[in-house]
């Protein structure tokens, strides 16, 4: 019966386990994954904002729904609020005036908000992920705030996809990760 030599066994373990673990720690951290996902979400959302003709920015599928413009401004407000209130220590976001805005202005506001979200992803200290914060719904961790940031914008982006479809506009292919 063949018995592997201890040195061979050692190098096999070293080769197969350690490099993958190190690479995994560097490339698969929550913040790295979320930052990549955030960049894709920004590009995806801005493509949809560009696709909707300006006269249809006031379109709402039902009277109770936000208009397309209001959806985009709501996304921007929430990104800025979560990023600056809970993730970026010394950053204050400019107030967003939600009165009637041109398509170009809405896209500028949305771009700036996603940039603040990007800053939160890039500048965040991973050791702070499990730090608790007081949120209106109760105590949460900063990790949960990051997940909420992504979840909220995805929820509203899903809604604007429907708005585009109702106007006969094919949304761009999904890129979420």
PDB file of N, CA and C in Angstrom, residues 88-174:
ATOM      1  N   UNK A  88     -20.329  56.916   6.505  1.00  0.00           N
ATOM      2  CA  UNK A  88     -19.248  57.888   6.343  1.00  0.00           C
ATOM      3  C   UNK A  88     -19.230  58.799   7.563  1.00  0.00           C
ATOM      4  N   UNK A  89     -18.167  58.740   8.294  1.00  0.00           N
ATOM      5  CA  UNK A  89     -18.102  59.437   9.587  1.00  0.00           C
ATOM      6  C   UNK A  89     -18.251  60.957   9.474  1.00  0.00           C
ATOM      7  N   UNK A  90     -17.552  61.582   8.556  1.00  0.00           N
ATOM      8  CA  UNK A  90     -17.510  63.047   8.527  1.00  0.00           C
ATOM      9  C   UNK A  90     -18.086  63.639   7.247  1.00  0.00           C
ATOM     10  N   UNK A  91     -18.979  62.946   6.609  1.00  0.00           N
ATOM     11  CA  UNK A  91     -19.512  63.417   5.334  1.00  0.00           C
ATOM     12  C   UNK A  91     -20.954  63.873   5.525  1.00  0.00           C
ATOM     13  N   UNK A  92     -21.257  65.021   4.992  1.00  0.00           N
ATOM     14  CA  UNK A  92     -22.632  65.518   5.002  1.00  0.00           C
ATOM     15  C   UNK A  92     -23.083  65.625   3.546  1.00  0.00           C
ATOM     16  N   UNK A  93     -24.230  65.043   3.267  1.00  0.00           N
ATOM     17  CA  UNK A  93     -24.763  65.092   1.910  1.00  0.00           C
ATOM     18  C   UNK A  93     -25.544  66.378   1.697  1.00  0.00           C
ATOM     19  N   UNK A  94     -25.489  66.919   0.494  1.00  0.00           N
ATOM     20  CA  UNK A  94     -26.309  68.092   0.216  1.00  0.00           C
ATOM     21  C   UNK A  94     -27.784  67.689   0.199  1.00  0.00           C
ATOM     22  N   UNK A  95     -28.632  68.588   0.598  1.00  0.00           N
ATOM     23  CA  UNK A  95     -30.072  68.312   0.551  1.00  0.00           C
ATOM     24  C   UNK A  95     -30.503  68.193  -0.903  1.00  0.00           C
ATOM     25  N   UNK A  96     -31.415  67.294  -1.147  1.00  0.00           N
ATOM     26  CA  UNK A  96     -31.935  67.109  -2.504  1.00  0.00           C
ATOM     27  C   UNK A  96     -33.287  67.789  -2.592  1.00  0.00           C
ATOM     28  N   UNK A  97     -33.375  68.731  -3.486  1.00  0.00           N
ATOM     29  CA  UNK A  97     -34.634  69.415  -3.740  1.00  0.00           C
ATOM     30  C   UNK A  97     -35.453  68.509  -4.661  1.00  0.00           C
ATOM     31  N   UNK A  98     -36.584  68.055  -4.183  1.00  0.00           N
ATOM     32  CA  UNK A  98     -37.379  67.105  -4.962  1.00  0.00           C
ATOM     33  C   UNK A  98     -38.437  67.781  -5.836  1.00  0.00           C
ATOM     34  N   UNK A  99     -38.402  69.108  -5.923  1.00  0.00           N
ATOM     35  CA  UNK A  99     -39.339  69.771  -6.822  1.00  0.00           C
ATOM     36  C   UNK A  99     -38.966  69.411  -8.250  1.00  0.00           C
ATOM     37  N   UNK A 100     -39.855  69.691  -9.145  1.00  0.00           N
ATOM     38  CA  UNK A 100     -39.703  69.293 -10.545  1.00  0.00           C
ATOM     39  C   UNK A 100     -38.307  69.604 -11.078  1.00  0.00           C
ATOM     40  N   UNK A 101     -37.651  68.582 -11.564  1.00  0.00           N
ATOM     41  CA  UNK A 101     -36.283  68.701 -12.083  1.00  0.00           C
ATOM     42  C   UNK A 101     -36.230  68.158 -13.502  1.00  0.00           C
ATOM     43  N   UNK A 102     -35.333  68.708 -14.303  1.00  0.00           N
ATOM     44  CA  UNK A 102     -35.136  68.187 -15.647  1.00  0.00           C
ATOM     45  C   UNK A 102     -34.512  66.797 -15.578  1.00  0.00           C
ATOM     46  N   UNK A 103     -34.624  66.060 -16.652  1.00  0.00           N
ATOM     47  CA  UNK A 103     -34.011  64.738 -16.729  1.00  0.00           C
ATOM     48  C   UNK A 103     -32.517  64.837 -16.448  1.00  0.00           C
ATOM     49  N   UNK A 104     -31.852  65.791 -17.051  1.00  0.00           N
ATOM     50  CA  UNK A 104     -30.398  65.942 -16.866  1.00  0.00           C
ATOM     51  C   UNK A 104     -30.059  66.215 -15.404  1.00  0.00           C
ATOM     52  N   UNK A 105     -30.846  67.037 -14.744  1.00  0.00           N
ATOM     53  CA  UNK A 105     -30.595  67.350 -13.338  1.00  0.00           C
ATOM     54  C   UNK A 105     -30.831  66.133 -12.457  1.00  0.00           C
ATOM     55  N   UNK A 106     -31.890  65.378 -12.725  1.00  0.00           N
ATOM     56  CA  UNK A 106     -32.168  64.161 -11.955  1.00  0.00           C
ATOM     57  C   UNK A 106     -31.010  63.178 -12.108  1.00  0.00           C
ATOM     58  N   UNK A 107     -30.499  63.035 -13.316  1.00  0.00           N
ATOM     59  CA  UNK A 107     -29.380  62.121 -13.553  1.00  0.00           C
ATOM     60  C   UNK A 107     -28.129  62.603 -12.826  1.00  0.00           C
ATOM     61  N   UNK A 108     -27.895  63.913 -12.796  1.00  0.00           N
ATOM     62  CA  UNK A 108     -26.756  64.453 -12.037  1.00  0.00           C
ATOM     63  C   UNK A 108     -26.908  64.160 -10.545  1.00  0.00           C
ATOM     64  N   UNK A 109     -28.097  64.364 -10.009  1.00  0.00           N
ATOM     65  CA  UNK A 109     -28.358  64.102  -8.587  1.00  0.00           C
ATOM     66  C   UNK A 109     -28.153  62.626  -8.282  1.00  0.00           C
ATOM     67  N   UNK A 110     -28.676  61.777  -9.147  1.00  0.00           N
ATOM     68  CA  UNK A 110     -28.554  60.331  -8.953  1.00  0.00           C
ATOM     69  C   UNK A 110     -27.094  59.889  -9.032  1.00  0.00           C
ATOM     70  N   UNK A 111     -26.367  60.416  -9.987  1.00  0.00           N
ATOM     71  CA  UNK A 111     -24.943  60.098 -10.124  1.00  0.00           C
ATOM     72  C   UNK A 111     -24.172  60.504  -8.873  1.00  0.00           C
ATOM     73  N   UNK A 112     -24.426  61.716  -8.389  1.00  0.00           N
ATOM     74  CA  UNK A 112     -23.742  62.196  -7.180  1.00  0.00           C
ATOM     75  C   UNK A 112     -24.074  61.317  -5.976  1.00  0.00           C
ATOM     76  N   UNK A 113     -25.317  60.876  -5.872  1.00  0.00           N
ATOM     77  CA  UNK A 113     -25.705  60.007  -4.758  1.00  0.00           C
ATOM     78  C   UNK A 113     -24.982  58.670  -4.843  1.00  0.00           C
ATOM     79  N   UNK A 114     -24.962  58.062  -6.016  1.00  0.00           N
ATOM     80  CA  UNK A 114     -24.237  56.799  -6.168  1.00  0.00           C
ATOM     81  C   UNK A 114     -22.751  56.983  -5.882  1.00  0.00           C
ATOM     82  N   UNK A 115     -22.206  58.149  -6.227  1.00  0.00           N
ATOM     83  CA  UNK A 115     -20.796  58.419  -5.912  1.00  0.00           C
ATOM     84  C   UNK A 115     -20.557  58.470  -4.401  1.00  0.00           C
ATOM     85  N   UNK A 116     -21.501  59.040  -3.665  1.00  0.00           N
ATOM     86  CA  UNK A 116     -21.385  59.041  -2.202  1.00  0.00           C
ATOM     87  C   UNK A 116     -21.458  57.606  -1.680  1.00  0.00           C
ATOM     88  N   UNK A 117     -22.350  56.816  -2.260  1.00  0.00           N
ATOM     89  CA  UNK A 117     -22.423  55.405  -1.898  1.00  0.00           C
ATOM     90  C   UNK A 117     -21.122  54.681  -2.208  1.00  0.00           C
ATOM     91  N   UNK A 118     -20.511  55.008  -3.338  1.00  0.00           N
ATOM     92  CA  UNK A 118     -19.208  54.411  -3.691  1.00  0.00           C
ATOM     93  C   UNK A 118     -18.146  54.795  -2.676  1.00  0.00           C
ATOM     94  N   UNK A 119     -18.169  56.049  -2.280  1.00  0.00           N
ATOM     95  CA  UNK A 119     -17.209  56.518  -1.281  1.00  0.00           C
ATOM     96  C   UNK A 119     -17.370  55.733   0.030  1.00  0.00           C
ATOM     97  N   UNK A 120     -18.607  55.481   0.409  1.00  0.00           N
ATOM     98  CA  UNK A 120     -18.852  54.706   1.629  1.00  0.00           C
ATOM     99  C   UNK A 120     -18.266  53.302   1.498  1.00  0.00           C
ATOM    100  N   UNK A 121     -18.404  52.703   0.321  1.00  0.00           N
ATOM    101  CA  UNK A 121     -17.855  51.363   0.099  1.00  0.00           C
ATOM    102  C   UNK A 121     -16.329  51.368   0.113  1.00  0.00           C
ATOM    103  N   UNK A 122     -15.729  52.360  -0.528  1.00  0.00           N
ATOM    104  CA  UNK A 122     -14.275  52.397  -0.689  1.00  0.00           C
ATOM    105  C   UNK A 122     -13.554  52.808   0.586  1.00  0.00           C
ATOM    106  N   UNK A 123     -14.136  53.711   1.350  1.00  0.00           N
ATOM    107  CA  UNK A 123     -13.455  54.275   2.517  1.00  0.00           C
ATOM    108  C   UNK A 123     -13.812  53.591   3.829  1.00  0.00           C
ATOM    109  N   UNK A 124     -14.627  52.567   3.781  1.00  0.00           N
ATOM    110  CA  UNK A 124     -15.117  51.962   5.012  1.00  0.00           C
ATOM    111  C   UNK A 124     -14.091  51.008   5.611  1.00  0.00           C
ATOM    112  N   UNK A 125     -13.928  51.103   6.920  1.00  0.00           N
ATOM    113  CA  UNK A 125     -13.035  50.224   7.668  1.00  0.00           C
ATOM    114  C   UNK A 125     -13.794  48.938   8.003  1.00  0.00           C
ATOM    115  N   UNK A 126     -13.363  47.817   7.440  1.00  0.00           N
ATOM    116  CA  UNK A 126     -14.059  46.544   7.615  1.00  0.00           C
ATOM    117  C   UNK A 126     -14.207  46.162   9.087  1.00  0.00           C
ATOM    118  N   UNK A 127     -13.332  46.650   9.931  1.00  0.00           N
ATOM    119  CA  UNK A 127     -13.427  46.333  11.356  1.00  0.00           C
ATOM    120  C   UNK A 127     -14.659  46.983  12.000  1.00  0.00           C
ATOM    121  N   UNK A 128     -15.283  47.914  11.282  1.00  0.00           N
ATOM    122  CA  UNK A 128     -16.470  48.597  11.802  1.00  0.00           C
ATOM    123  C   UNK A 128     -17.788  47.947  11.356  1.00  0.00           C
ATOM    124  N   UNK A 129     -17.704  46.881  10.560  1.00  0.00           N
ATOM    125  CA  UNK A 129     -18.921  46.272  10.007  1.00  0.00           C
ATOM    126  C   UNK A 129     -19.927  45.840  11.071  1.00  0.00           C
ATOM    127  N   UNK A 130     -19.447  45.343  12.171  1.00  0.00           N
ATOM    128  CA  UNK A 130     -20.361  44.852  13.199  1.00  0.00           C
ATOM    129  C   UNK A 130     -20.630  45.868  14.309  1.00  0.00           C
ATOM    130  N   UNK A 131     -20.219  47.095  14.082  1.00  0.00           N
ATOM    131  CA  UNK A 131     -20.485  48.162  15.051  1.00  0.00           C
ATOM    132  C   UNK A 131     -21.977  48.507  15.015  1.00  0.00           C
ATOM    133  N   UNK A 132     -22.620  48.544  16.172  1.00  0.00           N
ATOM    134  CA  UNK A 132     -24.058  48.865  16.188  1.00  0.00           C
ATOM    135  C   UNK A 132     -24.307  50.359  15.983  1.00  0.00           C
ATOM    136  N   UNK A 133     -25.420  50.647  15.332  1.00  0.00           N
ATOM    137  CA  UNK A 133     -25.883  52.026  15.150  1.00  0.00           C
ATOM    138  C   UNK A 133     -27.366  52.067  15.503  1.00  0.00           C
ATOM    139  N   UNK A 134     -27.805  53.227  15.941  1.00  0.00           N
ATOM    140  CA  UNK A 134     -29.226  53.388  16.245  1.00  0.00           C
ATOM    141  C   UNK A 134     -29.951  53.798  14.970  1.00  0.00           C
ATOM    142  N   UNK A 135     -30.853  52.950  14.551  1.00  0.00           N
ATOM    143  CA  UNK A 135     -31.638  53.156  13.339  1.00  0.00           C
ATOM    144  C   UNK A 135     -33.081  53.351  13.760  1.00  0.00           C
ATOM    145  N   UNK A 136     -33.894  54.000  12.939  1.00  0.00           N
ATOM    146  CA  UNK A 136     -35.268  54.258  13.358  1.00  0.00           C
ATOM    147  C   UNK A 136     -36.049  52.967  13.636  1.00  0.00           C
ATOM    148  N   UNK A 137     -35.642  51.870  13.012  1.00  0.00           N
ATOM    149  CA  UNK A 137     -36.320  50.584  13.221  1.00  0.00           C
ATOM    150  C   UNK A 137     -35.662  49.773  14.334  1.00  0.00           C
ATOM    151  N   UNK A 138     -34.713  50.355  15.048  1.00  0.00           N
ATOM    152  CA  UNK A 138     -34.022  49.653  16.118  1.00  0.00           C
ATOM    153  C   UNK A 138     -32.531  49.582  15.846  1.00  0.00           C
ATOM    154  N   UNK A 139     -31.811  48.959  16.739  1.00  0.00           N
ATOM    155  CA  UNK A 139     -30.367  48.844  16.605  1.00  0.00           C
ATOM    156  C   UNK A 139     -30.027  47.925  15.438  1.00  0.00           C
ATOM    157  N   UNK A 140     -29.091  48.376  14.609  1.00  0.00           N
ATOM    158  CA  UNK A 140     -28.588  47.596  13.480  1.00  0.00           C
ATOM    159  C   UNK A 140     -27.075  47.698  13.497  1.00  0.00           C
ATOM    160  N   UNK A 141     -26.422  46.832  12.738  1.00  0.00           N
ATOM    161  CA  UNK A 141     -24.983  46.970  12.550  1.00  0.00           C
ATOM    162  C   UNK A 141     -24.734  47.715  11.246  1.00  0.00           C
ATOM    163  N   UNK A 142     -23.516  48.198  11.102  1.00  0.00           N
ATOM    164  CA  UNK A 142     -23.168  48.865   9.848  1.00  0.00           C
ATOM    165  C   UNK A 142     -23.199  47.875   8.685  1.00  0.00           C
ATOM    166  N   UNK A 143     -22.923  46.616   8.959  1.00  0.00           N
ATOM    167  CA  UNK A 143     -23.054  45.571   7.938  1.00  0.00           C
ATOM    168  C   UNK A 143     -24.502  45.536   7.422  1.00  0.00           C
ATOM    169  N   UNK A 144     -25.450  45.600   8.350  1.00  0.00           N
ATOM    170  CA  UNK A 144     -26.858  45.603   7.967  1.00  0.00           C
ATOM    171  C   UNK A 144     -27.225  46.862   7.184  1.00  0.00           C
ATOM    172  N   UNK A 145     -26.592  47.985   7.517  1.00  0.00           N
ATOM    173  CA  UNK A 145     -26.843  49.225   6.777  1.00  0.00           C
ATOM    174  C   UNK A 145     -26.365  49.071   5.331  1.00  0.00           C
ATOM    175  N   UNK A 146     -25.193  48.484   5.136  1.00  0.00           N
ATOM    176  CA  UNK A 146     -24.719  48.233   3.768  1.00  0.00           C
ATOM    177  C   UNK A 146     -25.719  47.370   3.001  1.00  0.00           C
ATOM    178  N   UNK A 147     -26.187  46.321   3.638  1.00  0.00           N
ATOM    179  CA  UNK A 147     -27.133  45.422   2.970  1.00  0.00           C
ATOM    180  C   UNK A 147     -28.442  46.158   2.685  1.00  0.00           C
ATOM    181  N   UNK A 148     -28.903  46.966   3.619  1.00  0.00           N
ATOM    182  CA  UNK A 148     -30.104  47.770   3.409  1.00  0.00           C
ATOM    183  C   UNK A 148     -29.908  48.750   2.251  1.00  0.00           C
ATOM    184  N   UNK A 149     -28.760  49.379   2.193  1.00  0.00           N
ATOM    185  CA  UNK A 149     -28.442  50.314   1.113  1.00  0.00           C
ATOM    186  C   UNK A 149     -28.635  49.643  -0.242  1.00  0.00           C
ATOM    187  N   UNK A 150     -28.093  48.444  -0.375  1.00  0.00           N
ATOM    188  CA  UNK A 150     -28.219  47.695  -1.634  1.00  0.00           C
ATOM    189  C   UNK A 150     -29.658  47.245  -1.861  1.00  0.00           C
ATOM    190  N   UNK A 151     -30.283  46.735  -0.820  1.00  0.00           N
ATOM    191  CA  UNK A 151     -31.631  46.200  -0.956  1.00  0.00           C
ATOM    192  C   UNK A 151     -32.624  47.293  -1.345  1.00  0.00           C
ATOM    193  N   UNK A 152     -32.525  48.445  -0.715  1.00  0.00           N
ATOM    194  CA  UNK A 152     -33.467  49.531  -0.994  1.00  0.00           C
ATOM    195  C   UNK A 152     -33.343  50.021  -2.428  1.00  0.00           C
ATOM    196  N   UNK A 153     -32.108  50.232  -2.879  1.00  0.00           N
ATOM    197  CA  UNK A 153     -31.968  50.728  -4.248  1.00  0.00           C
ATOM    198  C   UNK A 153     -32.413  49.662  -5.247  1.00  0.00           C
ATOM    199  N   UNK A 154     -32.154  48.381  -4.952  1.00  0.00           N
ATOM    200  CA  UNK A 154     -32.608  47.304  -5.849  1.00  0.00           C
ATOM    201  C   UNK A 154     -34.134  47.258  -5.924  1.00  0.00           C
ATOM    202  N   UNK A 155     -34.776  47.457  -4.793  1.00  0.00           N
ATOM    203  CA  UNK A 155     -36.246  47.462  -4.749  1.00  0.00           C
ATOM    204  C   UNK A 155     -36.807  48.527  -5.686  1.00  0.00           C
ATOM    205  N   UNK A 156     -36.281  49.725  -5.604  1.00  0.00           N
ATOM    206  CA  UNK A 156     -36.809  50.809  -6.437  1.00  0.00           C
ATOM    207  C   UNK A 156     -36.356  50.707  -7.881  1.00  0.00           C
ATOM    208  N   UNK A 157     -35.189  50.173  -8.115  1.00  0.00           N
ATOM    209  CA  UNK A 157     -34.750  49.942  -9.495  1.00  0.00           C
ATOM    210  C   UNK A 157     -35.680  48.917 -10.155  1.00  0.00           C
ATOM    211  N   UNK A 158     -36.083  47.902  -9.395  1.00  0.00           N
ATOM    212  CA  UNK A 158     -37.051  46.937  -9.918  1.00  0.00           C
ATOM    213  C   UNK A 158     -38.347  47.613 -10.334  1.00  0.00           C
ATOM    214  N   UNK A 159     -38.752  48.615  -9.584  1.00  0.00           N
ATOM    215  CA  UNK A 159     -39.974  49.337  -9.938  1.00  0.00           C
ATOM    216  C   UNK A 159     -39.790  50.135 -11.228  1.00  0.00           C
ATOM    217  N   UNK A 160     -38.636  50.790 -11.382  1.00  0.00           N
ATOM    218  CA  UNK A 160     -38.478  51.597 -12.601  1.00  0.00           C
ATOM    219  C   UNK A 160     -38.338  50.723 -13.849  1.00  0.00           C
ATOM    220  N   UNK A 161     -37.934  49.485 -13.673  1.00  0.00           N
ATOM    221  CA  UNK A 161     -37.928  48.550 -14.812  1.00  0.00           C
ATOM    222  C   UNK A 161     -39.362  48.383 -15.329  1.00  0.00           C
ATOM    223  N   UNK A 162     -40.299  48.251 -14.410  1.00  0.00           N
ATOM    224  CA  UNK A 162     -41.704  48.108 -14.799  1.00  0.00           C
ATOM    225  C   UNK A 162     -42.185  49.382 -15.498  1.00  0.00           C
ATOM    226  N   UNK A 163     -41.791  50.536 -14.997  1.00  0.00           N
ATOM    227  CA  UNK A 163     -42.186  51.801 -15.624  1.00  0.00           C
ATOM    228  C   UNK A 163     -41.715  51.834 -17.080  1.00  0.00           C
ATOM    229  N   UNK A 164     -40.450  51.457 -17.298  1.00  0.00           N
ATOM    230  CA  UNK A 164     -39.922  51.436 -18.666  1.00  0.00           C
ATOM    231  C   UNK A 164     -40.737  50.488 -19.538  1.00  0.00           C
ATOM    232  N   UNK A 165     -40.984  49.292 -19.046  1.00  0.00           N
ATOM    233  CA  UNK A 165     -41.751  48.296 -19.824  1.00  0.00           C
ATOM    234  C   UNK A 165     -43.149  48.814 -20.157  1.00  0.00           C
ATOM    235  N   UNK A 166     -43.796  49.473 -19.199  1.00  0.00           N
ATOM    236  CA  UNK A 166     -45.129  50.015 -19.455  1.00  0.00           C
ATOM    237  C   UNK A 166     -45.111  51.101 -20.533  1.00  0.00           C
ATOM    238  N   UNK A 167     -43.981  51.716 -20.720  1.00  0.00           N
ATOM    239  CA  UNK A 167     -43.817  52.726 -21.771  1.00  0.00           C
ATOM    240  C   UNK A 167     -43.274  52.112 -23.069  1.00  0.00           C
ATOM    241  N   UNK A 168     -43.146  50.790 -23.099  1.00  0.00           N
ATOM    242  CA  UNK A 168     -42.675  50.112 -24.305  1.00  0.00           C
ATOM    243  C   UNK A 168     -41.173  50.183 -24.497  1.00  0.00           C
ATOM    244  N   UNK A 169     -40.436  50.448 -23.443  1.00  0.00           N
ATOM    245  CA  UNK A 169     -38.976  50.579 -23.512  1.00  0.00           C
ATOM    246  C   UNK A 169     -38.347  49.338 -22.902  1.00  0.00           C
ATOM    247  N   UNK A 170     -37.472  48.709 -23.653  1.00  0.00           N
ATOM    248  CA  UNK A 170     -36.785  47.525 -23.154  1.00  0.00           C
ATOM    249  C   UNK A 170     -35.640  47.966 -22.238  1.00  0.00           C
ATOM    250  N   UNK A 171     -35.671  47.514 -20.974  1.00  0.00           N
ATOM    251  CA  UNK A 171     -34.573  47.878 -20.073  1.00  0.00           C
ATOM    252  C   UNK A 171     -33.269  47.208 -20.483  1.00  0.00           C
ATOM    253  N   UNK A 172     -32.154  47.737 -20.041  1.00  0.00           N
ATOM    254  CA  UNK A 172     -30.870  47.091 -20.353  1.00  0.00           C
ATOM    255  C   UNK A 172     -30.786  45.727 -19.672  1.00  0.00           C
ATOM    256  N   UNK A 173     -29.931  44.878 -20.184  1.00  0.00           N
ATOM    257  CA  UNK A 173     -29.703  43.573 -19.562  1.00  0.00           C
ATOM    258  C   UNK A 173     -29.177  43.779 -18.163  1.00  0.00           C
ATOM    259  N   UNK A 174     -29.621  42.924 -17.248  1.00  0.00           N
ATOM    260  CA  UNK A 174     -29.277  43.051 -15.841  1.00  0.00           C
ATOM    261  C   UNK A 174     -27.808  42.761 -15.591  1.00  0.00           C
TER     262      UNK A 174
END
